[in-house]
PDB file of C-alpha atoms in Angstrom:
ATOM      1  CA  MET A  27     100.151 -34.490 -38.399  1.00 41.00           C
ATOM      2  CA  THR A  28      98.206 -35.089 -35.335  1.00 42.00           C
ATOM      3  CA  ILE A  29     100.250 -34.623 -32.144  1.00 43.00           C
ATOM      4  CA  ARG A  30      99.221 -36.817 -29.367  1.00 44.00           C
ATOM      5  CA  GLN A  31      97.937 -34.843 -26.263  1.00 45.00           C
ATOM      6  CA  ASP A  32      99.780 -35.905 -23.264  1.00 46.00           C
ATOM      7  CA  ILE A  33     100.223 -35.284 -19.367  1.00 40.00           C
ATOM      8  CA  HIS A  34     101.952 -31.939 -19.964  1.00 43.00           C
ATOM      9  CA  ASN A  35      98.899 -30.639 -22.143  1.00 49.00           C
ATOM     10  CA  SER A  36      96.880 -28.338 -19.837  1.00 52.00           C
ATOM     11  CA  GLU A  37      93.655 -28.414 -22.203  1.00 68.00           C
ATOM     12  CA  ILE A  38      92.934 -32.048 -21.192  1.00 70.00           C
ATOM     13  CA  PRO A  39      91.148 -32.622 -17.910  1.00 69.00           C
ATOM     14  CA  ALA A  40      93.424 -33.722 -15.248  1.00 65.00           C
ATOM     15  CA  LEU A  41      91.396 -36.687 -14.680  1.00 64.00           C
ATOM     16  CA  CYS A  42      92.348 -37.930 -18.375  1.00 69.00           C
ATOM     17  CA  ARG A  43      95.855 -36.728 -18.776  1.00 65.00           C
ATOM     18  CA  SER A  44      97.716 -39.647 -17.809  1.00 60.00           C
ATOM     19  CA  CYS A  45      95.220 -42.212 -18.647  1.00 68.00           C
ATOM     20  CA  GLU A  46      96.266 -44.429 -21.612  1.00 59.00           C
ATOM     21  CA  ALA A  47      92.753 -45.726 -22.039  1.00 60.00           C
ATOM     22  CA  ARG A  48      91.826 -42.308 -23.425  1.00 58.00           C
ATOM     23  CA  HIS A  49      94.259 -43.026 -26.347  1.00 62.00           C
ATOM     24  CA  ARG A  50      93.580 -46.703 -27.092  1.00 69.00           C
ATOM     25  CA  GLY A  51      90.029 -46.852 -25.836  1.00 73.00           C
ATOM     26  CA  VAL A  52      86.698 -45.264 -26.807  1.00 78.00           C
ATOM     27  CA  CYS A  53      87.656 -41.862 -25.157  1.00 80.00           C
ATOM     28  CA  GLY A  54      90.394 -41.446 -27.923  1.00 76.00           C
ATOM     29  CA  ALA A  55      87.417 -40.297 -30.210  1.00 76.00           C
ATOM     30  CA  LEU A  56      86.451 -37.349 -27.996  1.00 78.00           C
ATOM     31  CA  THR A  57      87.623 -33.707 -28.560  1.00 78.00           C
ATOM     32  CA  THR A  58      89.147 -31.994 -25.942  1.00 82.00           C
ATOM     33  CA  ASP A  59      85.828 -29.963 -25.115  1.00 83.00           C
ATOM     34  CA  GLN A  60      84.052 -33.250 -24.967  1.00 81.00           C
ATOM     35  CA  LEU A  61      86.591 -34.807 -22.505  1.00 82.00           C
ATOM     36  CA  VAL A  62      86.357 -31.469 -20.380  1.00 82.00           C
ATOM     37  CA  GLU A  63      82.314 -32.246 -20.490  1.00 82.00           C
ATOM     38  CA  LEU A  64      82.582 -36.142 -19.697  1.00 81.00           C
ATOM     39  CA  SER A  65      85.017 -35.490 -16.978  1.00 82.00           C
ATOM     40  CA  ARG A  66      82.821 -33.354 -14.965  1.00 84.00           C
ATOM     41  CA  HIS A  67      80.638 -36.522 -14.454  1.00 82.00           C
ATOM     42  CA  THR A  68      83.445 -38.962 -14.302  1.00 86.00           C
ATOM     43  CA  THR A  69      84.692 -40.887 -11.427  1.00 87.00           C
ATOM     44  CA  LYS A  70      87.683 -43.492 -11.100  1.00 90.00           C
ATOM     45  CA  ARG A  71      87.604 -45.933  -8.448  1.00 91.00           C
ATOM     46  CA  LYS A  72      89.282 -49.266  -7.432  1.00 95.00           C
ATOM     47  CA  VAL A  73      87.251 -52.528  -6.963  1.00 95.00           C
ATOM     48  CA  ASP A  74      88.489 -55.690  -4.945  1.00 97.00           C
ATOM     49  CA  PRO A  75      88.175 -59.051  -6.649  1.00 96.00           C
ATOM     50  CA  GLY A  76      84.919 -60.461  -6.324  1.00 95.00           C
ATOM     51  CA  THR A  77      83.028 -57.091  -6.650  1.00 96.00           C
ATOM     52  CA  VAL A  78      79.968 -57.190  -9.100  1.00 95.00           C
ATOM     53  CA  LEU A  79      80.176 -54.256 -11.351  1.00 94.00           C
ATOM     54  CA  VAL A  80      76.812 -54.851 -13.115  1.00 92.00           C
ATOM     55  CA  SER A  81      74.406 -57.645 -12.514  1.00 90.00           C
ATOM     56  CA  ASP A  82      72.151 -59.655 -15.069  1.00 87.00           C
ATOM     57  CA  ALA A  83      68.900 -57.804 -15.287  1.00 82.00           C
ATOM     58  CA  ASP A  84      70.144 -54.717 -13.659  1.00 87.00           C
ATOM     59  CA  THR A  85      68.937 -51.406 -15.202  1.00 89.00           C
ATOM     60  CA  ILE A  86      72.077 -49.702 -17.096  1.00 89.00           C
ATOM     61  CA  ASP A  87      72.663 -46.414 -15.669  1.00 90.00           C
ATOM     62  CA  SER A  88      76.369 -46.049 -16.159  1.00 90.00           C
ATOM     63  CA  TYR A  89      79.329 -47.184 -18.426  1.00 91.00           C
ATOM     64  CA  ALA A  90      82.898 -47.441 -17.630  1.00 91.00           C
ATOM     65  CA  ASN A  91      86.382 -48.064 -19.036  1.00 91.00           C
ATOM     66  CA  VAL A  92      88.712 -50.844 -17.697  1.00 93.00           C
ATOM     67  CA  LEU A  93      91.986 -49.103 -16.685  1.00 90.00           C
ATOM     68  CA  ALA A  94      93.551 -51.970 -15.298  1.00 91.00           C
ATOM     69  CA  GLY A  95      92.799 -55.700 -13.988  1.00 94.00           C
ATOM     70  CA  VAL A  96      90.595 -58.267 -15.475  1.00 96.00           C
ATOM     71  CA  VAL A  97      86.711 -58.399 -15.626  1.00 96.00           C
ATOM     72  CA  LYS A  98      84.952 -61.941 -16.055  1.00 96.00           C
ATOM     73  CA  LEU A  99      81.634 -61.567 -17.710  1.00 94.00           C
ATOM     74  CA  THR A 100      79.056 -64.483 -16.908  1.00 94.00           C
ATOM     75  CA  LYS A 101      75.536 -65.645 -18.023  1.00 91.00           C
ATOM     76  CA  THR A 102      73.097 -67.297 -15.635  1.00 86.00           C
ATOM     77  CA  LEU A 103      70.578 -69.865 -16.434  1.00 86.00           C
ATOM     78  CA  PRO A 104      67.006 -69.832 -14.822  1.00 86.00           C
ATOM     79  CA  ASP A 105      68.003 -72.733 -12.629  1.00 88.00           C
ATOM     80  CA  GLY A 106      71.164 -70.480 -11.291  1.00 83.00           C
ATOM     81  CA  ARG A 107      73.898 -72.230 -13.276  1.00 85.00           C
ATOM     82  CA  GLN A 108      76.549 -69.722 -14.550  1.00 86.00           C
ATOM     83  CA  GLN A 109      78.858 -69.724 -17.586  1.00 90.00           C
ATOM     84  CA  ILE A 110      81.782 -67.386 -18.087  1.00 92.00           C
ATOM     85  CA  VAL A 111      81.415 -65.983 -21.359  1.00 91.00           C
ATOM     86  CA  GLY A 112      84.305 -63.657 -21.662  1.00 92.00           C
ATOM     87  CA  LEU A 113      87.002 -61.553 -19.958  1.00 94.00           C
ATOM     88  CA  GLN A 114      87.610 -57.954 -20.300  1.00 93.00           C
ATOM     89  CA  PHE A 115      91.053 -56.174 -20.088  1.00 93.00           C
ATOM     90  CA  ALA A 116      92.275 -52.403 -20.241  1.00 90.00           C
ATOM     91  CA  PRO A 117      91.088 -50.421 -22.140  1.00 87.00           C
ATOM     92  CA  ASP A 118      87.928 -52.423 -22.920  1.00 90.00           C
ATOM     93  CA  PHE A 119      84.679 -50.456 -22.798  1.00 89.00           C
ATOM     94  CA  LEU A 120      82.140 -51.931 -20.028  1.00 91.00           C
ATOM     95  CA  GLY A 121      78.610 -51.380 -20.784  1.00 87.00           C
ATOM     96  CA  ARG A 122      76.111 -52.060 -23.507  1.00 83.00           C
ATOM     97  CA  PRO A 123      74.840 -48.868 -25.348  1.00 81.00           C
ATOM     98  CA  PHE A 124      71.459 -48.849 -26.869  1.00 79.00           C
ATOM     99  CA  LYS A 125      69.865 -51.119 -24.094  1.00 82.00           C
ATOM    100  CA  HIS A 126      68.232 -50.226 -20.783  1.00 85.00           C
ATOM    101  CA  GLU A 127      68.868 -53.646 -19.179  1.00 87.00           C
ATOM    102  CA  SER A 128      72.049 -55.726 -18.652  1.00 89.00           C
ATOM    103  CA  SER A 129      72.128 -59.257 -19.954  1.00 87.00           C
ATOM    104  CA  ILE A 130      75.264 -60.301 -18.210  1.00 91.00           C
ATOM    105  CA  THR A 131      77.030 -60.019 -14.865  1.00 94.00           C
ATOM    106  CA  ALA A 132      80.312 -58.058 -14.820  1.00 95.00           C
ATOM    107  CA  GLU A 133      82.699 -59.151 -11.806  1.00 96.00           C
ATOM    108  CA  ALA A 134      85.922 -58.006 -10.925  1.00 97.00           C
ATOM    109  CA  ALA A 135      88.330 -61.112 -11.286  1.00 96.00           C
ATOM    110  CA  THR A 136      91.439 -59.182 -10.203  1.00 96.00           C
ATOM    111  CA  PRO A 137      92.031 -55.805  -8.252  1.00 96.00           C
ATOM    112  CA  VAL A 138      90.516 -53.648 -10.914  1.00 96.00           C
ATOM    113  CA  ARG A 139      90.503 -49.720 -11.834  1.00 94.00           C
ATOM    114  CA  VAL A 140      87.798 -48.382 -13.945  1.00 94.00           C
ATOM    115  CA  CYS A 141      86.938 -44.846 -14.829  1.00 91.00           C
ATOM    116  CA  ALA A 142      82.890 -44.703 -14.796  1.00 91.00           C
ATOM    117  CA  PHE A 143      80.486 -42.241 -16.275  1.00 88.00           C
ATOM    118  CA  PRO A 144      76.804 -41.843 -16.372  1.00 90.00           C
ATOM    119  CA  LYS A 145      75.012 -43.361 -19.301  1.00 90.00           C
ATOM    120  CA  LYS A 146      73.140 -40.253 -20.219  1.00 89.00           C
ATOM    121  CA  SER A 147      75.992 -38.224 -20.597  1.00 87.00           C
ATOM    122  CA  LEU A 148      77.859 -40.661 -23.157  1.00 86.00           C
ATOM    123  CA  ASP A 149      74.667 -41.332 -24.827  1.00 87.00           C
ATOM    124  CA  ARG A 150      74.369 -37.702 -25.581  1.00 86.00           C
ATOM    125  CA  MET A 151      78.056 -37.598 -26.942  1.00 85.00           C
ATOM    126  CA  ILE A 152      77.457 -40.489 -28.966  1.00 85.00           C
ATOM    127  CA  GLU A 153      74.882 -38.430 -30.860  1.00 84.00           C
ATOM    128  CA  GLN A 154      77.627 -35.626 -31.243  1.00 82.00           C
ATOM    129  CA  ALA A 155      80.612 -37.414 -32.032  1.00 81.00           C
ATOM    130  CA  PRO A 156      80.240 -39.955 -35.274  1.00 84.00           C
ATOM    131  CA  GLU A 157      83.809 -41.072 -34.316  1.00 85.00           C
ATOM    132  CA  LEU A 158      82.732 -42.339 -30.813  1.00 86.00           C
ATOM    133  CA  SER A 159      79.898 -44.096 -32.313  1.00 87.00           C
ATOM    134  CA  HIS A 160      82.358 -45.698 -34.803  1.00 87.00           C
ATOM    135  CA  ARG A 161      84.739 -47.024 -31.931  1.00 86.00           C
ATOM    136  CA  LEU A 162      81.908 -48.534 -29.974  1.00 87.00           C
ATOM    137  CA  HIS A 163      80.649 -50.227 -32.996  1.00 87.00           C
ATOM    138  CA  LEU A 164      84.284 -51.614 -33.722  1.00 87.00           C
ATOM    139  CA  GLN A 165      84.583 -52.893 -30.423  1.00 85.00           C
ATOM    140  CA  ALA A 166      81.379 -54.766 -30.516  1.00 87.00           C
ATOM    141  CA  LEU A 167      82.431 -56.307 -33.785  1.00 90.00           C
ATOM    142  CA  ASN A 168      85.977 -57.216 -32.361  1.00 88.00           C
ATOM    143  CA  GLU A 169      83.977 -58.845 -29.382  1.00 87.00           C
ATOM    144  CA  LEU A 170      81.976 -60.784 -32.042  1.00 90.00           C
ATOM    145  CA  ASP A 171      85.108 -61.954 -33.623  1.00 92.00           C
ATOM    146  CA  GLU A 172      86.445 -63.108 -30.393  1.00 88.00           C
ATOM    147  CA  ALA A 173      83.449 -64.904 -29.387  1.00 89.00           C
ATOM    148  CA  ARG A 174      83.480 -66.873 -32.942  1.00 92.00           C
ATOM    149  CA  ASP A 175      87.040 -67.537 -32.271  1.00 89.00           C
ATOM    150  CA  TRP A 176      86.260 -69.052 -28.638  1.00 88.00           C
ATOM    151  CA  MET A 177      83.388 -71.119 -30.073  1.00 90.00           C
ATOM    152  CA  LEU A 178      85.916 -72.628 -32.657  1.00 91.00           C
ATOM    153  CA  MET A 179      87.999 -73.511 -29.582  1.00 89.00           C
ATOM    154  CA  LEU A 180      85.396 -74.864 -27.490  1.00 89.00           C
ATOM    155  CA  GLY A 181      83.995 -76.932 -30.346  1.00 90.00           C
ATOM    156  CA  ARG A 182      87.343 -78.123 -32.085  1.00 93.00           C
ATOM    157  CA  LYS A 183      90.588 -77.752 -29.938  1.00 95.00           C
ATOM    158  CA  THR A 184      91.836 -80.241 -27.651  1.00 96.00           C
ATOM    159  CA  ALA A 185      92.333 -79.896 -23.940  1.00 96.00           C
ATOM    160  CA  SER A 186      95.847 -79.196 -24.455  1.00 96.00           C
ATOM    161  CA  GLU A 187      95.246 -76.311 -26.948  1.00 96.00           C
ATOM    162  CA  ARG A 188      92.402 -74.899 -25.086  1.00 96.00           C
ATOM    163  CA  VAL A 189      94.558 -74.330 -21.957  1.00 97.00           C
ATOM    164  CA  ALA A 190      97.473 -73.065 -24.188  1.00 96.00           C
ATOM    165  CA  SER A 191      94.984 -70.742 -25.847  1.00 95.00           C
ATOM    166  CA  PHE A 192      93.962 -69.359 -22.388  1.00 96.00           C
ATOM    167  CA  LEU A 193      97.349 -68.801 -21.441  1.00 96.00           C
ATOM    168  CA  HIS A 194      98.086 -66.940 -24.710  1.00 94.00           C
ATOM    169  CA  LEU A 195      95.049 -64.696 -24.156  1.00 93.00           C
ATOM    170  CA  ILE A 196      96.282 -63.672 -20.788  1.00 95.00           C
ATOM    171  CA  ALA A 197      99.821 -63.094 -21.958  1.00 92.00           C
ATOM    172  CA  ARG A 198      98.727 -60.954 -24.763  1.00 89.00           C
ATOM    173  CA  HIS A 199      96.718 -58.727 -22.403  1.00 88.00           C
ATOM    174  CA  SER A 200      99.109 -58.918 -19.453  1.00 81.00           C
ATOM    175  CA  ASP A 201     100.625 -55.624 -20.994  1.00 71.00           C
ATOM    176  CA  PRO A 202      98.497 -53.950 -23.555  1.00 63.00           C
ATOM    177  CA  GLU A 203     101.328 -51.656 -24.437  1.00 62.00           C
ATOM    178  CA  ALA A 204     103.922 -54.363 -25.299  1.00 60.00           C
ATOM    179  CA  GLU A 205     104.210 -56.736 -28.033  1.00 66.00           C
ATOM    180  CA  ILE A 206     104.335 -60.247 -26.675  1.00 72.00           C
ATOM    181  CA  SER A 207     107.509 -62.226 -27.747  1.00 71.00           C
ATOM    182  CA  GLY A 208     110.134 -64.338 -26.132  1.00 79.00           C
ATOM    183  CA  GLU A 209     109.700 -64.810 -22.446  1.00 90.00           C
ATOM    184  CA  ILE A 210     106.804 -63.344 -20.404  1.00 92.00           C
ATOM    185  CA  SER A 211     105.387 -63.565 -16.844  1.00 93.00           C
ATOM    186  CA  PHE A 212     101.980 -62.805 -15.581  1.00 94.00           C
ATOM    187  CA  ASP A 213      99.712 -63.857 -12.634  1.00 95.00           C
ATOM    188  CA  LEU A 214      96.418 -65.949 -13.650  1.00 96.00           C
ATOM    189  CA  PRO A 215      93.440 -63.943 -13.092  1.00 96.00           C
ATOM    190  CA  LEU A 216      91.185 -66.828 -12.682  1.00 96.00           C
ATOM    191  CA  THR A 217      90.986 -69.709 -10.142  1.00 94.00           C
ATOM    192  CA  ARG A 218      91.499 -73.244 -11.500  1.00 94.00           C
ATOM    193  CA  ALA A 219      87.675 -73.589 -11.354  1.00 94.00           C
ATOM    194  CA  ASP A 220      86.983 -70.539 -13.252  1.00 95.00           C
ATOM    195  CA  ILE A 221      89.551 -71.597 -15.933  1.00 96.00           C
ATOM    196  CA  ALA A 222      87.796 -75.018 -16.216  1.00 95.00           C
ATOM    197  CA  ASP A 223      84.298 -73.117 -16.514  1.00 93.00           C
ATOM    198  CA  PHE A 224      85.793 -70.686 -19.077  1.00 94.00           C
ATOM    199  CA  LEU A 225      87.236 -73.684 -21.212  1.00 95.00           C
ATOM    200  CA  GLY A 226      84.575 -76.342 -20.993  1.00 93.00           C
ATOM    201  CA  LEU A 227      86.919 -78.685 -18.965  1.00 95.00           C
ATOM    202  CA  THR A 228      87.009 -80.069 -15.699  1.00 96.00           C
ATOM    203  CA  ILE A 229      89.447 -78.748 -12.645  1.00 96.00           C
ATOM    204  CA  GLU A 230      91.565 -81.939 -12.909  1.00 97.00           C
ATOM    205  CA  THR A 231      92.060 -81.692 -16.702  1.00 97.00           C
ATOM    206  CA  VAL A 232      93.319 -77.974 -16.306  1.00 97.00           C
ATOM    207  CA  SER A 233      95.647 -79.058 -13.812  1.00 96.00           C
ATOM    208  CA  ARG A 234      96.944 -81.900 -15.852  1.00 97.00           C
ATOM    209  CA  GLN A 235      97.493 -79.719 -18.767  1.00 97.00           C
ATOM    210  CA  LEU A 236      99.426 -77.108 -16.989  1.00 97.00           C
ATOM    211  CA  THR A 237     101.369 -79.907 -15.725  1.00 96.00           C
ATOM    212  CA  LYS A 238     102.299 -81.198 -18.822  1.00 97.00           C
ATOM    213  CA  LEU A 239     103.293 -77.574 -20.202  1.00 97.00           C
ATOM    214  CA  ARG A 240     105.449 -77.334 -17.328  1.00 96.00           C
ATOM    215  CA  LYS A 241     106.955 -80.720 -17.836  1.00 96.00           C
ATOM    216  CA  ASP A 242     107.672 -79.891 -21.746  1.00 96.00           C
ATOM    217  CA  GLY A 243     109.337 -76.768 -20.786  1.00 95.00           C
ATOM    218  CA  LEU A 244     106.898 -74.044 -22.112  1.00 96.00           C
ATOM    219  CA  ILE A 245     106.114 -72.609 -18.674  1.00 97.00           C
ATOM    220  CA  THR A 246     106.767 -72.583 -14.962  1.00 96.00           C
ATOM    221  CA  VAL A 247     104.115 -72.200 -12.300  1.00 95.00           C
ATOM    222  CA  GLU A 248     104.880 -70.300  -9.106  1.00 94.00           C
ATOM    223  CA  ASN A 249     102.588 -70.169  -5.959  1.00 92.00           C
ATOM    224  CA  ASN A 250      99.898 -71.790  -8.065  1.00 89.00           C
ATOM    225  CA  ARG A 251      98.874 -68.582  -9.957  1.00 92.00           C
ATOM    226  CA  HIS A 252     102.192 -67.048 -11.347  1.00 95.00           C
ATOM    227  CA  ILE A 253     103.183 -68.194 -14.963  1.00 96.00           C
ATOM    228  CA  THR A 254     106.239 -67.715 -16.778  1.00 96.00           C
ATOM    229  CA  VAL A 255     105.936 -68.418 -20.552  1.00 95.00           C
ATOM    230  CA  PHE A 256     109.639 -69.035 -21.947  1.00 94.00           C
ATOM    231  CA  ASP A 257     108.670 -68.848 -25.564  1.00 92.00           C
ATOM    232  CA  VAL A 258     105.621 -67.272 -26.795  1.00 92.00           C
ATOM    233  CA  ALA A 259     105.876 -68.606 -30.234  1.00 92.00           C
ATOM    234  CA  ARG A 260     106.017 -72.207 -28.909  1.00 94.00           C
ATOM    235  CA  LEU A 261     103.087 -71.432 -26.765  1.00 95.00           C
ATOM    236  CA  GLU A 262     101.260 -70.180 -29.920  1.00 93.00           C
ATOM    237  CA  ARG A 263     102.015 -73.554 -31.890  1.00 94.00           C
ATOM    238  CA  ARG A 264     100.809 -75.474 -28.840  1.00 95.00           C
ATOM    239  CA  ALA A 265      97.557 -73.370 -28.849  1.00 94.00           C
ATOM    240  CA  ASN A 266      97.222 -73.725 -32.618  1.00 91.00           C
ATOM    241  CA  VAL A 267      96.568 -69.882 -33.117  1.00 84.00           C
TER     242      VAL A 267
END
């Protein structure tokens, strides 16, 4: 039986001992020796909302694990128009292995904590650890599945179903360690304008649908950002997920 290494295990680098992303994220594929080696080049940092972590067309020289908070991913057209194309939560891996230039902009939507490490260090470990390559491949496939689900949502779901789907997405990632059921509360990580952009709706439509969910007794909204979902199962039925 494999015994999970924890904060009391002195063989794990101090930087990694209390990190849940180590267990659930890509670093869970690394051996103790590999964690020790990677930790020599690793830094943890906090970033404020609005901080750009990587820009479109930037040279990729580092990767990061999202430890807490929400990162929004955007694509930019040649004329400057932008579209939010995804959100990342803990313990998602931020970066694009096997590519030299970023094709997206990653921006902190909320206060975010990341664990960053040089691209060269991780690329070297990818060659040495097949399980690490497998985890990165699995995350890429999961992101592909999520993108396909979001395409279906944008193409076929009603405005009501889109807003409910968004709330369900945030609820599902508000506490990665917990199984969501019953009542749950969280803060919206995006502004109304960003939610509208993400869902392909107008700001007015988003506001109307939130009001309708509130009047139907599914949610409460406090201070324009704090949401309480009274029954996750009812929200799932409204979202058609």
